[in-house]
Amino acid sequence: MTSLQLLGFGPGGWGALLLLGALITLAVTATALAIGAVLGALVASMKLSRNLPLAAIGHAYTTVFRGVPELLIIYLIYFGGSSAVTAIGQALGYEGFLGLPSFLAGALAVGIISGAYQAEVYRGAYLAIAPGELEAALAVGMSRRLRLRRIVMPQVIRFAIPGLGNVWQLSLKDSALISVTGLAELMRTSQVAAGSTRQYFLFYIVGGSLYLILTSLSDRIFRRAERQADRSQSVAMIGRG
Amino acid sequence: MSGPPRLSVRNIRKSFGTHEVLKGISLEARDGDVISLLGASGSGKSTFLRCINLLEIATEGEIFVDGEEIRMVKKGGHNQPASQKQVDHIRSELGMVFQSFNLWSHMTILQNVIEGPVHVLKRPRAECIAEAEALLEKVGIVDKRHAYPAHLSGGQQQRAAIARALAMKPKAMLFDEPTSALDPELVGEVLRVMRALAEEGMTMLVVTHEMSFARNVSNRVVFMREGVVDSAGAPQDMFGSGASPAFRQFIGHFGQA
Ligand SMILES: Nc1ncnc2c1ncn2[C@@H]1O[C@H](COP(=O)(O)OP(=O)(O)OP(=O)(O)O)[C@@H](O)[C@H]1O
Ligand SMILES: [Mg+2]
């Protein structure tokens, strides 16, 4: 078979599976980003809290999950989670191994890590809000909730977009590590294709290119979002790009 | 004037840690009063103003807005507002204008002005927009209503901030050095707006270093020194022969007789 046929969509071609792998990579990363957004917002508000024990927990979270290798977290969630599920199964009278769905475990693991990075992004974004604007919100009689919704959230999102772009990029690459759980995302699919056709060079290059396409596409989307969010900023910044 | 004073502050004290910044200040503003608060840097003018709309919580003392007392409870020897709801309500009745404008940077000028009326007072949006445009017309920046604050000069931003405060139909306006952050050539446009407000009968408490405003626009001048009211009176008395030695020395720095 020629390279073109190997990469094609005909019989024996890996094109469809590679595309599916890329879609799964996108889906697992997007899920991880969403999980990380919730965790990150929670951890950021803990770190910003004046309650010292809460702040310490938040601090510990970001230290641990940025400091420990991603692969270890994935093993921990996947195998640790699976043995927990198995134990529960046994307690309910089911003998044998119960696996955690690899998509869920992977998204959770990458999401937990992404949450640590997102927490830093949100914390920085909150601190970038001019204190005077928060005071003006108090002075006009806004309740805490209203302040959060009308003044804090829109500005946190605006200031967080560039940082979130970086976190997305990181998570996209981290998602390749989920291949160890057997999830047929882009990395795993490239690996299987390379192994079964013995065309290692071809499939790893193609896999790498697909990752590059995903990252550069998402980079453009984040840049556009950033420009959109910056329209309220100075004239000089609007002229940029 | 009949009815309760718009603003009545009795024996306010405020400490930051062991540093007592306000040492018992009382002040009353009746409807239409324009009171200039003067004093050297660090004398506690900003702290006093911020205690009135509860951006700082006075350690002791009583505050009444239009006859309504702000309820306090003692907590660990310190005053705490009894009800956050009341705090929010009182704040919505007092317009505050800051030295650094503090417009919300992610909103256009019009959005800044309608934000409070629409979301705090929960009034119909269309009505608020019409009123906001009239206010912006009045302060002379209606053509900038769709611009963002970052695109305006300091003088324009401060006039927008005044419009934002006025949109709440406040019972009194508090100004904390509204022209101190402005280039000299932009001071006049803000002072003109404030003067027009005073002439319309708005009750105003103005911390300022603009002696011309204190002398010509306000009907009362309060001179603060080291956390107490050193002297107070009508401008013609304060700036005339009735001045205290400390006030005489203070205005001497501004090249005034
Ligand atoms: N949040 C705070 N924490 C501690 N000290 C404070 C705080 N705010 C003000 N102070 C202190 O209180 C004193 C009075 O400050 P304030 O800002 O009220 O003075 P001011 O008369 O407004 O001065 P200026 O003309 O410089 O604005 C100063 O010594 C200041 O350092
Ligand atoms: Mg001050």
Coordinates of C-alpha atoms and ligand atoms in Angstrom, one line a residue:
Chain A
M1 CA 0.0 0.0 0.0
T2 CA 1.2 3.5 -0.7
S3 CA 1.4 6.1 2.0
L4 CA -1.6 7.8 0.5
Q5 CA -3.7 4.7 0.7
L6 CA -2.5 4.1 4.3
L7 CA -3.7 7.5 5.2
G8 CA -6.8 7.4 3.0
F9 CA -10.4 6.5 3.8
G10 CA -10.5 3.3 1.6
P11 CA -10.1 -0.3 2.9
G12 CA -6.9 -0.6 4.9
G13 CA -6.7 3.2 5.2
W14 CA -6.3 4.8 8.6
G15 CA -7.8 8.2 7.7
A16 CA -11.1 7.7 9.3
L17 CA -9.7 6.3 12.5
L18 CA -7.1 9.1 12.7
L19 CA -9.8 11.7 12.3
L20 CA -11.9 10.0 14.9
G21 CA -8.9 10.0 17.2
A22 CA -8.4 13.7 16.7
L23 CA -12.1 14.3 17.5
I24 CA -11.8 12.2 20.7
T25 CA -8.7 14.2 21.6
L26 CA -10.7 17.4 21.1
A27 CA -13.7 16.0 23.1
V28 CA -11.6 14.7 26.0
T29 CA -9.7 18.0 26.2
A30 CA -12.8 20.1 26.1
T31 CA -14.3 18.0 28.8
A32 CA -11.2 18.3 30.8
L33 CA -11.2 22.1 30.3
A34 CA -14.7 22.3 31.6
I35 CA -14.0 20.2 34.6
G36 CA -10.8 22.3 35.2
A37 CA -12.9 25.5 34.9
V38 CA -15.1 24.5 37.7
L39 CA -12.2 23.2 39.9
G40 CA -10.1 26.2 38.9
A41 CA -12.7 28.8 39.8
L42 CA -13.3 27.0 43.1
V43 CA -9.6 26.8 43.9
A44 CA -9.0 30.4 42.8
S45 CA -11.7 31.7 45.1
M46 CA -10.2 29.6 48.0
K47 CA -6.8 31.1 47.4
L48 CA -8.2 34.6 47.3
S49 CA -10.3 33.9 50.5
R50 CA -9.3 35.6 53.7
N51 CA -10.1 32.4 55.4
L52 CA -6.6 31.0 56.1
P53 CA -7.4 27.2 56.1
L54 CA -9.3 27.6 52.9
A55 CA -6.5 29.5 51.3
A56 CA -4.0 26.9 52.4
I57 CA -6.1 24.1 50.8
G58 CA -6.3 26.1 47.6
H59 CA -2.5 26.7 47.7
A60 CA -1.9 23.0 48.3
Y61 CA -4.0 22.0 45.4
T62 CA -2.1 24.2 42.9
T63 CA 1.2 23.1 44.3
V64 CA 0.4 19.4 44.2
F65 CA -1.2 19.2 40.8
R66 CA 1.3 21.4 39.0
G67 CA 4.2 19.7 40.7
V68 CA 3.4 16.0 40.2
P69 CA 3.9 14.4 36.8
E70 CA 0.7 14.3 34.7
L71 CA 1.2 10.6 33.9
L72 CA 1.1 9.8 37.6
I73 CA -2.2 11.6 38.1
I74 CA -3.6 9.7 35.1
Y75 CA -2.5 6.3 36.6
L76 CA -3.8 7.4 40.0
I77 CA -7.3 8.3 38.7
Y78 CA -7.6 5.4 36.2
F79 CA -6.2 2.5 38.2
G80 CA -7.0 4.0 41.6
G81 CA -10.5 4.9 40.4
S82 CA -10.9 1.4 38.8
S83 CA -9.9 -0.4 42.0
A84 CA -12.3 1.8 44.0
V85 CA -15.1 0.9 41.6
T86 CA -14.1 -2.8 41.7
A87 CA -14.2 -2.7 45.5
I88 CA -17.6 -1.2 45.5
G89 CA -18.7 -3.8 42.9
Q90 CA -17.4 -6.6 45.2
A91 CA -19.3 -5.1 48.2
L92 CA -22.4 -5.3 46.0
G93 CA -21.6 -9.0 45.2
Y94 CA -20.0 -8.6 41.8
E95 CA -16.8 -10.5 41.4
G96 CA -14.1 -9.4 39.0
F97 CA -12.5 -6.2 37.7
L98 CA -14.6 -3.1 36.9
G99 CA -12.8 -0.5 34.9
L100 CA -13.5 3.2 35.1
P101 CA -14.5 4.4 31.5
S102 CA -11.2 5.6 30.1
F103 CA -12.7 8.7 28.6
L104 CA -14.1 9.8 31.9
A105 CA -11.0 8.9 33.9
G106 CA -8.8 10.7 31.4
A107 CA -10.9 13.8 31.3
L108 CA -11.1 13.8 35.0
A109 CA -7.3 13.4 35.4
V110 CA -6.4 16.1 32.8
G111 CA -9.2 18.3 34.2
I112 CA -7.8 18.1 37.7
I113 CA -4.4 19.2 36.4
S114 CA -6.0 21.8 34.1
G115 CA -7.8 23.1 37.2
A116 CA -4.6 23.8 39.0
Y117 CA -3.4 25.9 36.1
Q118 CA -6.8 27.5 35.6
A119 CA -6.9 28.5 39.2
E120 CA -3.7 30.5 38.8
V121 CA -5.2 32.1 35.6
Y122 CA -8.4 33.1 37.4
R123 CA -6.6 34.3 40.5
G124 CA -4.4 36.6 38.4
A125 CA -7.4 37.8 36.4
Y126 CA -9.3 38.7 39.5
L127 CA -6.3 40.6 40.9
A128 CA -6.1 42.5 37.6
I129 CA -9.4 44.1 38.2
A130 CA -8.9 47.7 39.3
P131 CA -9.8 47.9 43.0
G132 CA -11.5 51.2 42.4
E133 CA -14.0 49.5 40.0
L134 CA -15.0 47.1 42.8
E135 CA -15.4 50.0 45.2
A136 CA -17.6 51.8 42.7
A137 CA -19.8 48.7 42.6
L138 CA -20.1 48.8 46.4
A139 CA -20.8 52.5 46.3
V140 CA -23.7 52.2 43.9
G141 CA -25.3 49.7 46.3
M142 CA -24.6 46.4 44.5
S143 CA -25.0 43.3 46.5
R144 CA -22.2 40.7 46.6
R145 CA -24.0 38.6 44.0
L146 CA -24.6 41.4 41.7
R147 CA -21.0 42.6 41.9
L148 CA -19.8 39.1 41.1
R149 CA -22.2 38.8 38.1
R150 CA -21.9 42.3 36.6
I151 CA -18.4 43.5 37.5
V152 CA -16.2 40.6 38.6
M153 CA -17.1 37.8 36.2
P154 CA -17.0 39.7 32.9
Q155 CA -13.6 41.2 33.8
V156 CA -12.2 37.9 35.1
I157 CA -13.2 36.2 31.8
R158 CA -11.7 39.1 29.8
F159 CA -8.4 39.0 31.6
A160 CA -8.3 35.2 31.7
I161 CA -8.6 34.5 27.9
P162 CA -4.9 34.6 27.1
G163 CA -4.0 32.4 30.0
L164 CA -6.9 30.0 29.2
G165 CA -5.5 29.7 25.7
N166 CA -2.2 28.5 27.2
V167 CA -4.0 26.1 29.5
W168 CA -6.0 24.6 26.6
Q169 CA -2.8 24.1 24.7
L170 CA -1.3 22.3 27.7
S171 CA -4.3 20.2 28.3
L172 CA -4.5 19.2 24.6
K173 CA -0.9 17.9 24.9
D174 CA -1.6 16.3 28.3
S175 CA -4.5 14.4 26.7
A176 CA -2.0 12.4 24.7
L177 CA -1.0 10.7 28.0
I178 CA -4.5 9.3 28.3
S179 CA -3.4 6.9 25.6
V180 CA -2.0 4.7 28.4
T181 CA -5.5 3.9 29.4
G182 CA -6.3 2.6 25.9
L183 CA -8.6 5.4 25.0
A184 CA -8.4 5.6 21.2
E185 CA -7.6 9.3 21.0
L186 CA -5.2 10.7 18.5
M187 CA -2.0 9.6 20.2
R188 CA -3.2 6.0 20.8
T189 CA -4.6 5.8 17.2
S190 CA -1.3 7.0 15.7
Q191 CA 0.5 4.4 17.9
V192 CA -1.7 1.5 16.8
A193 CA -1.5 2.5 13.2
A194 CA 2.2 2.8 13.3
G195 CA 2.6 -0.5 15.1
S196 CA 0.3 -2.5 12.8
T197 CA 1.6 -1.1 9.5
R198 CA 5.2 -0.7 10.8
Q199 CA 5.1 2.7 9.2
Y200 CA 6.3 4.4 12.4
F201 CA 7.7 7.5 10.7
L202 CA 4.7 8.1 8.6
F203 CA 2.1 7.8 11.3
Y204 CA 3.9 9.7 14.0
I205 CA 4.6 12.6 11.6
V206 CA 0.9 12.6 10.6
G207 CA -0.2 12.3 14.3
G208 CA 2.1 15.2 15.2
S209 CA 0.8 17.3 12.3
L210 CA -2.7 16.7 13.4
Y211 CA -1.8 17.9 16.9
L212 CA -0.2 21.0 15.3
I213 CA -3.4 21.7 13.3
L214 CA -5.5 21.4 16.5
T215 CA -3.3 23.7 18.5
S216 CA -2.8 26.3 15.8
L217 CA -6.6 26.3 15.1
S218 CA -7.4 26.7 18.7
D219 CA -4.7 29.4 19.1
R220 CA -6.5 31.4 16.4
I221 CA -9.8 31.0 18.1
F222 CA -8.4 32.2 21.4
R223 CA -6.7 35.2 19.7
R224 CA -10.0 36.2 18.2
A225 CA -11.8 35.9 21.5
E226 CA -9.0 38.0 23.1
R227 CA -9.4 40.7 20.5
Q228 CA -13.2 40.7 21.0
A229 CA -12.8 41.0 24.8
D230 CA -10.2 43.8 24.4
R231 CA -12.4 46.1 22.4
S232 CA -13.1 48.0 25.6
Q233 CA -9.4 48.6 26.1
S234 CA -7.2 51.4 25.0
V235 CA -7.1 52.6 21.4
A236 CA -3.5 51.4 21.1
M237 CA -4.5 47.8 22.0
I238 CA -7.4 47.8 19.6
G239 CA -5.0 48.7 16.8
R240 CA -2.9 45.6 17.7
G241 CA -3.0 42.5 15.4
Chain B
M1 CA -35.9 73.6 55.4
S2 CA -38.2 71.2 57.2
G3 CA -37.9 67.5 57.6
P4 CA -34.9 65.5 58.7
P5 CA -31.4 66.5 57.5
R6 CA -30.3 64.7 54.4
L7 CA -27.2 63.6 56.2
S8 CA -26.5 63.6 59.9
V9 CA -23.3 62.2 61.3
R10 CA -22.7 62.1 65.0
N11 CA -19.4 61.7 66.8
I12 CA -17.7 59.4 64.3
R13 CA -14.6 57.7 65.3
K14 CA -12.4 55.5 63.2
S15 CA -9.2 53.6 63.9
F16 CA -7.0 51.5 61.7
G17 CA -5.3 49.2 64.2
T18 CA -4.1 51.5 67.0
H19 CA -4.0 54.5 64.7
E20 CA -7.1 56.7 65.4
V21 CA -7.8 58.6 62.2
L22 CA -11.1 60.1 63.1
K23 CA -11.5 61.3 66.6
G24 CA -15.1 62.2 66.9
I25 CA -16.6 64.1 64.0
S26 CA -20.1 65.4 63.7
L27 CA -21.7 67.0 60.7
E28 CA -25.1 67.7 59.4
A29 CA -26.2 68.5 55.8
R30 CA -29.6 69.9 55.2
D31 CA -31.4 69.7 51.8
G32 CA -29.3 71.8 49.3
D33 CA -26.3 72.2 51.5
V34 CA -23.0 72.2 49.7
I35 CA -20.3 71.5 52.2
S36 CA -16.6 71.7 51.3
L37 CA -14.3 69.5 53.4
L38 CA -10.8 70.9 53.6
G39 CA -7.8 69.7 55.3
A40 CA -4.2 68.7 54.9
S41 CA -3.2 65.3 53.5
G42 CA -3.8 62.6 56.1
S43 CA -6.2 64.6 58.1
G44 CA -8.9 61.9 57.5
K45 CA -11.1 63.6 54.9
S46 CA -11.4 60.5 52.7
T47 CA -11.8 58.2 55.6
F48 CA -14.7 60.4 56.9
L49 CA -16.4 60.4 53.5
R50 CA -16.0 56.6 53.2
C51 CA -17.5 56.1 56.6
I52 CA -20.6 57.8 55.5
N53 CA -21.4 55.4 52.7
L54 CA -19.9 52.5 54.7
L55 CA -16.9 51.8 52.5
E56 CA -15.2 52.0 55.9
I57 CA -17.1 51.1 59.0
A58 CA -16.7 53.7 61.7
T59 CA -15.5 52.3 65.0
E60 CA -18.0 54.4 66.8
G61 CA -20.7 57.0 66.1
E62 CA -24.1 57.3 64.4
I63 CA -25.0 58.0 60.8
F64 CA -28.5 59.0 59.6
V65 CA -29.4 59.3 55.9
D66 CA -32.6 61.2 55.4
G67 CA -33.6 60.3 59.0
E68 CA -32.8 56.6 58.6
E69 CA -30.3 55.4 61.1
I70 CA -27.7 52.9 59.9
R71 CA -28.1 50.1 62.4
M72 CA -24.9 48.9 64.0
V73 CA -24.1 46.0 66.3
K74 CA -21.0 45.6 68.5
K75 CA -18.9 42.7 67.5
G76 CA -15.7 42.1 69.4
G77 CA -15.7 45.7 70.6
H78 CA -16.2 47.1 67.1
N79 CA -19.2 48.3 65.2
Q80 CA -20.5 46.2 62.4
P81 CA -23.5 47.0 60.3
A82 CA -26.5 45.0 61.5
S83 CA -27.9 44.5 58.0
Q84 CA -26.0 44.2 54.8
K85 CA -29.2 44.9 53.0
Q86 CA -29.5 48.2 54.7
V87 CA -25.9 49.0 53.9
D88 CA -26.6 48.3 50.2
H89 CA -29.7 50.4 50.3
I90 CA -28.0 53.3 52.0
R91 CA -25.2 53.2 49.5
S92 CA -27.7 53.3 46.6
E93 CA -29.1 56.5 48.1
L94 CA -25.7 58.2 48.2
G95 CA -23.8 59.1 45.1
M96 CA -20.0 58.7 45.3
V97 CA -17.5 60.3 43.0
F98 CA -13.9 59.2 43.4
Q99 CA -10.7 60.9 42.7
S100 CA -9.8 58.2 40.2
F101 CA -13.2 58.0 38.4
N102 CA -13.5 54.3 38.8
L103 CA -15.8 53.8 35.8
W104 CA -16.3 50.1 34.9
S105 CA -13.8 49.6 32.1
H106 CA -15.7 46.7 30.4
M107 CA -18.8 48.8 29.9
T108 CA -19.5 51.8 27.6
I109 CA -20.3 55.1 29.2
L110 CA -24.0 54.6 28.7
Q111 CA -23.8 51.1 30.2
N112 CA -21.9 52.6 33.2
V113 CA -24.7 55.1 33.7
I114 CA -27.6 52.7 33.4
E115 CA -26.0 49.9 35.4
G116 CA -27.1 51.0 38.9
P117 CA -30.7 52.0 37.9
V118 CA -31.3 48.9 35.9
H119 CA -29.6 46.3 38.2
V120 CA -29.7 47.8 41.7
L121 CA -32.9 49.8 41.5
K122 CA -34.5 47.3 39.0
R123 CA -36.1 50.0 36.9
P124 CA -37.2 49.6 33.3
R125 CA -34.2 49.7 31.0
A126 CA -35.7 51.9 28.3
E127 CA -36.6 54.5 30.9
C128 CA -33.1 54.4 32.3
I129 CA -31.5 54.8 28.9
A130 CA -33.6 57.9 28.2
E131 CA -32.6 59.4 31.6
A132 CA -29.0 58.4 31.2
E133 CA -28.8 60.2 27.8
A134 CA -30.3 63.3 29.3
L135 CA -27.8 63.2 32.1
L136 CA -24.9 62.7 29.7
E137 CA -26.2 65.6 27.7
K138 CA -26.2 67.7 30.8
V139 CA -22.6 66.9 31.7
G140 CA -21.7 67.4 28.0
I141 CA -20.6 64.0 26.8
V142 CA -23.7 62.5 25.2
D143 CA -21.7 62.0 22.0
K144 CA -19.4 59.7 23.9
R145 CA -22.1 57.4 25.2
H146 CA -21.1 54.4 23.2
A147 CA -17.3 54.8 23.9
Y148 CA -15.5 52.9 26.6
P149 CA -13.9 54.8 29.5
A150 CA -10.4 54.1 28.3
H151 CA -11.1 56.2 25.2
L152 CA -12.1 59.3 27.2
S153 CA -10.0 62.1 28.7
G154 CA -9.9 62.3 32.5
G155 CA -12.3 65.2 32.6
Q156 CA -14.8 63.3 30.4
Q157 CA -14.5 60.2 32.6
Q158 CA -15.1 62.2 35.7
R159 CA -18.2 63.8 34.2
A160 CA -19.4 60.3 33.2
A161 CA -18.8 59.2 36.8
I162 CA -20.9 62.1 38.1
A163 CA -23.7 61.1 35.6
R164 CA -23.4 57.5 36.8
A165 CA -23.9 58.7 40.4
L166 CA -26.7 61.0 39.5
A167 CA -28.6 58.3 37.6
M168 CA -29.3 56.7 41.0
K169 CA -31.2 59.9 42.0
P170 CA -29.2 60.1 45.2
K171 CA -30.3 61.9 48.3
A172 CA -26.8 63.4 48.6
M173 CA -23.6 63.3 46.6
L174 CA -20.2 62.6 48.1
F175 CA -17.1 63.8 46.2
D176 CA -13.6 62.8 47.2
E177 CA -11.2 65.2 45.5
P178 CA -13.0 64.9 42.1
T179 CA -10.5 67.1 40.3
S180 CA -7.2 66.1 41.9
A181 CA -6.3 63.5 39.3
L182 CA -7.0 65.8 36.4
D183 CA -4.6 67.8 34.2
P184 CA -5.1 71.5 35.1
E185 CA -6.9 72.3 31.9
L186 CA -9.5 69.7 32.6
V187 CA -10.4 70.8 36.1
G188 CA -12.7 73.6 34.9
E189 CA -15.1 71.3 33.0
V190 CA -15.7 69.1 36.1
L191 CA -16.1 72.1 38.4
R192 CA -18.6 73.6 36.1
V193 CA -20.7 70.5 36.3
M194 CA -20.5 70.4 40.1
R195 CA -21.4 74.1 40.3
A196 CA -24.5 73.5 38.1
L197 CA -25.5 70.6 40.4
A198 CA -25.1 72.9 43.5
E199 CA -27.3 75.5 41.9
E200 CA -30.0 72.9 41.2
G201 CA -30.1 72.3 44.9
M202 CA -28.3 68.9 45.1
T203 CA -27.0 68.2 48.6
M204 CA -23.2 67.8 48.3
L205 CA -20.3 66.9 50.5
V206 CA -17.1 67.7 48.7
V207 CA -13.6 66.9 49.7
T208 CA -11.5 69.3 47.7
H209 CA -8.3 71.3 47.4
E210 CA -10.1 73.8 45.0
M211 CA -10.3 76.9 47.2
S212 CA -12.4 78.7 44.6
F213 CA -15.0 76.0 44.8
A214 CA -15.0 76.1 48.6
R215 CA -15.2 79.9 48.7
N216 CA -17.7 80.5 45.8
V217 CA -19.9 77.5 45.5
S218 CA -20.2 75.9 48.9
N219 CA -22.4 77.4 51.6
R220 CA -20.3 75.8 54.4
V221 CA -16.7 75.0 54.8
V222 CA -15.5 72.4 57.3
F223 CA -11.8 72.3 58.0
M224 CA -10.4 69.0 59.4
R225 CA -7.2 68.7 61.2
E226 CA -5.7 65.5 62.6
G227 CA -9.1 63.7 62.8
V228 CA -11.2 66.5 64.3
V229 CA -13.1 69.4 62.9
D230 CA -10.8 72.3 63.6
S231 CA -13.3 74.9 62.5
A232 CA -16.4 75.3 60.3
G233 CA -18.6 78.0 59.0
A234 CA -19.9 80.0 56.1
P235 CA -17.2 80.6 53.5
Q236 CA -17.3 84.4 53.9
D237 CA -16.5 83.9 57.6
M238 CA -14.0 81.1 57.1
F239 CA -12.1 82.9 54.4
G240 CA -12.6 86.2 56.1
S241 CA -11.5 87.5 59.5
G242 CA -13.2 84.6 61.4
A243 CA -10.6 82.0 60.3
S244 CA -8.8 79.9 62.9
P245 CA -5.0 80.2 62.9
A246 CA -4.6 76.7 61.7
F247 CA -7.0 77.3 58.8
R248 CA -5.3 80.6 58.0
Q249 CA -2.0 78.8 57.8
F250 CA -3.6 76.0 55.7
I251 CA -5.0 78.3 53.0
G252 CA -1.8 80.2 53.1
H253 CA -0.3 77.2 51.2
F254 CA -2.8 77.8 48.4
G255 CA -1.7 81.4 48.0
Q256 CA -5.0 82.7 49.4
A257 CA -5.3 85.6 51.8
Ligands
LIG1 N1 -7.2 51.3 54.9 C1 -6.3 52.0 55.7 N2 -5.5 51.3 56.6 C2 -4.7 51.9 57.4 N3 -4.5 53.2 57.4 C3 -5.3 54.0 56.7 C4 -6.3 53.4 55.8 N4 -6.9 54.4 55.1 C5 -6.4 55.5 55.6 N5 -5.4 55.3 56.5 C6 -4.7 56.3 57.2 O1 -5.6 57.2 57.8 C7 -5.1 58.6 57.7 C8 -6.1 59.5 57.0 O2 -6.2 59.1 55.7 P1 -7.2 59.8 54.7 O3 -7.0 59.1 53.4 O4 -8.5 59.8 55.2 O5 -6.6 61.2 54.6 P2 -7.0 62.4 53.6 O6 -7.3 63.6 54.5 O7 -8.1 62.0 52.7 O8 -5.7 62.7 52.9 P3 -5.4 63.1 51.3 O9 -5.6 64.5 51.2 O10 -4.0 62.7 51.1 O11 -6.4 62.3 50.5 C9 -3.7 58.5 57.0 O12 -2.7 58.5 58.0 C10 -3.8 57.1 56.3 O13 -2.5 56.6 56.3
MG2 MG -8.1 61.6 50.6

